[in-house]
CSV table of C-alpha atoms in Angstrom, one decimal:
chain,number,residue,atom,x,y,z
A,194,MET,CA,-22.7,-30.1,-69.2
A,195,LYS,CA,-25.6,-30.8,-71.7
A,196,VAL,CA,-25.9,-34.1,-73.5
A,197,GLY,CA,-24.5,-32.5,-76.8
A,198,GLU,CA,-21.5,-31.4,-75.0
A,199,VAL,CA,-21.0,-34.9,-73.7
A,200,ALA,CA,-21.5,-36.4,-77.3
A,201,GLU,CA,-19.1,-34.0,-78.6
A,202,ARG,CA,-16.4,-34.6,-76.1
A,203,THR,CA,-16.7,-38.6,-76.4
A,204,GLY,CA,-17.5,-39.1,-80.2
A,205,VAL,CA,-20.8,-40.8,-79.0
A,206,SER,CA,-24.1,-39.9,-80.3
A,207,VAL,CA,-26.8,-38.0,-78.3
A,208,ARG,CA,-29.1,-41.0,-78.9
A,209,SER,CA,-26.5,-43.4,-77.4
A,210,ILE,CA,-26.1,-41.3,-74.4
A,211,ARG,CA,-29.8,-41.0,-73.9
A,212,HIS,CA,-29.9,-44.9,-74.3
A,213,TYR,CA,-27.2,-45.2,-71.6
A,214,GLU,CA,-29.2,-43.0,-69.3
A,215,ARG,CA,-32.4,-45.0,-69.8
A,216,ALA,CA,-30.5,-48.2,-69.2
A,217,GLY,CA,-29.1,-46.9,-65.9
A,218,LEU,CA,-25.5,-46.8,-66.9
A,219,LEU,CA,-25.4,-42.9,-66.8
A,220,THR,CA,-27.3,-40.4,-64.7
A,221,ALA,CA,-28.1,-36.8,-65.2
A,222,THR,CA,-30.1,-34.2,-63.4
A,223,ARG,CA,-32.9,-32.4,-65.0
A,224,LYS,CA,-32.8,-28.5,-65.1
A,225,PRO,CA,-36.1,-26.6,-64.7
A,226,ASN,CA,-36.1,-26.1,-68.4
A,227,GLY,CA,-36.1,-29.9,-69.0
A,228,TYR,CA,-32.5,-30.2,-70.2
A,229,ARG,CA,-30.3,-33.0,-68.8
A,230,GLU,CA,-27.2,-31.9,-67.0
A,231,PHE,CA,-24.3,-34.1,-66.7
A,232,ASP,CA,-21.5,-34.0,-64.1
A,233,GLY,CA,-17.8,-33.7,-64.9
A,234,THR,CA,-17.3,-37.5,-64.7
A,235,ALA,CA,-19.7,-38.2,-67.5
A,236,VAL,CA,-17.2,-38.0,-70.2
A,237,GLU,CA,-14.9,-40.6,-68.8
A,238,ARG,CA,-17.9,-42.7,-67.8
A,239,VAL,CA,-19.2,-42.7,-71.4
A,240,ARG,CA,-15.8,-43.6,-72.6
A,241,ALA,CA,-15.6,-46.6,-70.3
A,242,ILE,CA,-19.1,-47.7,-71.3
A,243,ARG,CA,-18.1,-47.4,-75.1
A,244,HIS,CA,-14.9,-49.3,-74.5
A,245,LEU,CA,-16.9,-52.3,-72.8
A,246,LEU,CA,-19.4,-52.2,-75.5
A,247,GLU,CA,-16.9,-52.2,-78.4
A,248,THR,CA,-15.3,-55.1,-76.6
A,249,GLY,CA,-18.3,-57.1,-76.9
A,250,PHE,CA,-20.1,-56.7,-73.7
A,251,THR,CA,-23.8,-56.3,-73.5
A,252,VAL,CA,-25.7,-53.2,-71.8
A,253,GLU,CA,-26.8,-55.6,-69.1
A,254,GLU,CA,-23.0,-56.8,-68.6
A,255,VAL,CA,-21.7,-53.3,-68.4
A,256,LEU,CA,-24.7,-52.4,-65.9
A,257,SER,CA,-23.5,-55.3,-63.6
A,258,LEU,CA,-20.2,-53.2,-63.5
A,259,SER,CA,-21.8,-49.9,-63.1
A,260,GLY,CA,-20.4,-49.3,-59.7
A,261,CYS,CA,-16.9,-49.8,-61.2
A,262,LEU,CA,-17.1,-47.4,-63.9
A,263,MET,CA,-15.6,-43.8,-63.7
A,264,GLY,CA,-17.7,-41.5,-61.7
A,265,ALA,CA,-19.4,-44.1,-59.7
A,266,ALA,CA,-19.2,-44.4,-55.8
A,267,PRO,CA,-16.3,-46.7,-55.1
A,268,ASP,CA,-17.2,-50.4,-54.9
A,269,THR,CA,-14.8,-52.6,-53.0
A,270,ASN,CA,-15.6,-55.8,-55.2
A,271,CYS,CA,-14.9,-54.1,-58.5
A,272,GLY,CA,-11.7,-56.1,-59.2
A,273,GLU,CA,-13.4,-59.4,-58.4
A,274,ARG,CA,-16.6,-58.7,-60.4
A,275,THR,CA,-14.7,-57.4,-63.4
A,276,LEU,CA,-12.3,-60.3,-63.5
A,277,ALA,CA,-15.3,-62.7,-63.3
A,278,LEU,CA,-17.1,-60.8,-65.9
A,279,TYR,CA,-14.1,-60.8,-68.3
A,280,ARG,CA,-13.5,-64.6,-67.6
A,281,ASP,CA,-17.1,-65.4,-68.4
A,282,LYS,CA,-16.9,-63.3,-71.7
A,283,VAL,CA,-13.8,-65.3,-72.7
A,284,ALA,CA,-15.5,-68.6,-72.0
A,285,LYS,CA,-18.4,-67.4,-74.2
A,286,ILE,CA,-16.3,-66.3,-77.0
A,287,GLU,CA,-14.3,-69.7,-77.0
A,288,GLN,CA,-17.7,-71.5,-77.3
A,289,GLN,CA,-18.7,-69.2,-80.2
A,290,MET,CA,-15.4,-70.0,-81.8
A,291,ARG,CA,-15.9,-73.7,-81.4
A,292,THR,CA,-19.4,-73.4,-82.8
A,293,LEU,CA,-18.1,-71.4,-85.9
A,294,GLN,CA,-15.3,-73.9,-86.4
A,295,GLN,CA,-17.9,-76.7,-86.7
A,296,LEU,CA,-20.1,-74.7,-88.9
A,297,LYS,CA,-17.1,-73.9,-91.2
A,298,GLN,CA,-16.2,-77.6,-91.3
A,299,ARG,CA,-19.8,-78.5,-92.4
A,300,ILE,CA,-19.8,-75.9,-95.1
A,301,GLU,CA,-16.5,-77.1,-96.4
A,302,GLU,CA,-17.8,-80.7,-96.5
A,303,ARG,CA,-20.9,-79.5,-98.4
A,304,ILE,CA,-18.6,-77.7,-100.8
A,305,CYS,CA,-16.8,-80.9,-101.3
A,306,THR,CA,-19.9,-82.7,-102.5
A,307,LEU,CA,-20.5,-80.0,-105.0
A,308,GLU,CA,-16.9,-79.8,-106.4
A,309,PRO,CA,-13.8,-81.8,-106.1
A,310,CYS,CA,-11.8,-80.8,-103.1
């Protein structure tokens, strides 16, 4: 199927699909006329990519799991790699939350210097 059809079926822009292809997350063959041709697994693969990106993963992190996404050749380490990536992401989020809490506290302290608390 062509890039526009993948975009229509997934609700993802053509530009994003081309970005995924450039990043190595998605592959297509080129027809003699220059059009990209995606196989039947592209729709599920794009959906899996979007899910991970919307969950806060970076393109690089998703790429590290590319062998575990739909349409990829089976990778026997998928469960372990996915679990490690998820745990690492949770640790990063927890650190960001601690940092944000500290920033919030500092701002609240500044507010109290400007008005009675």
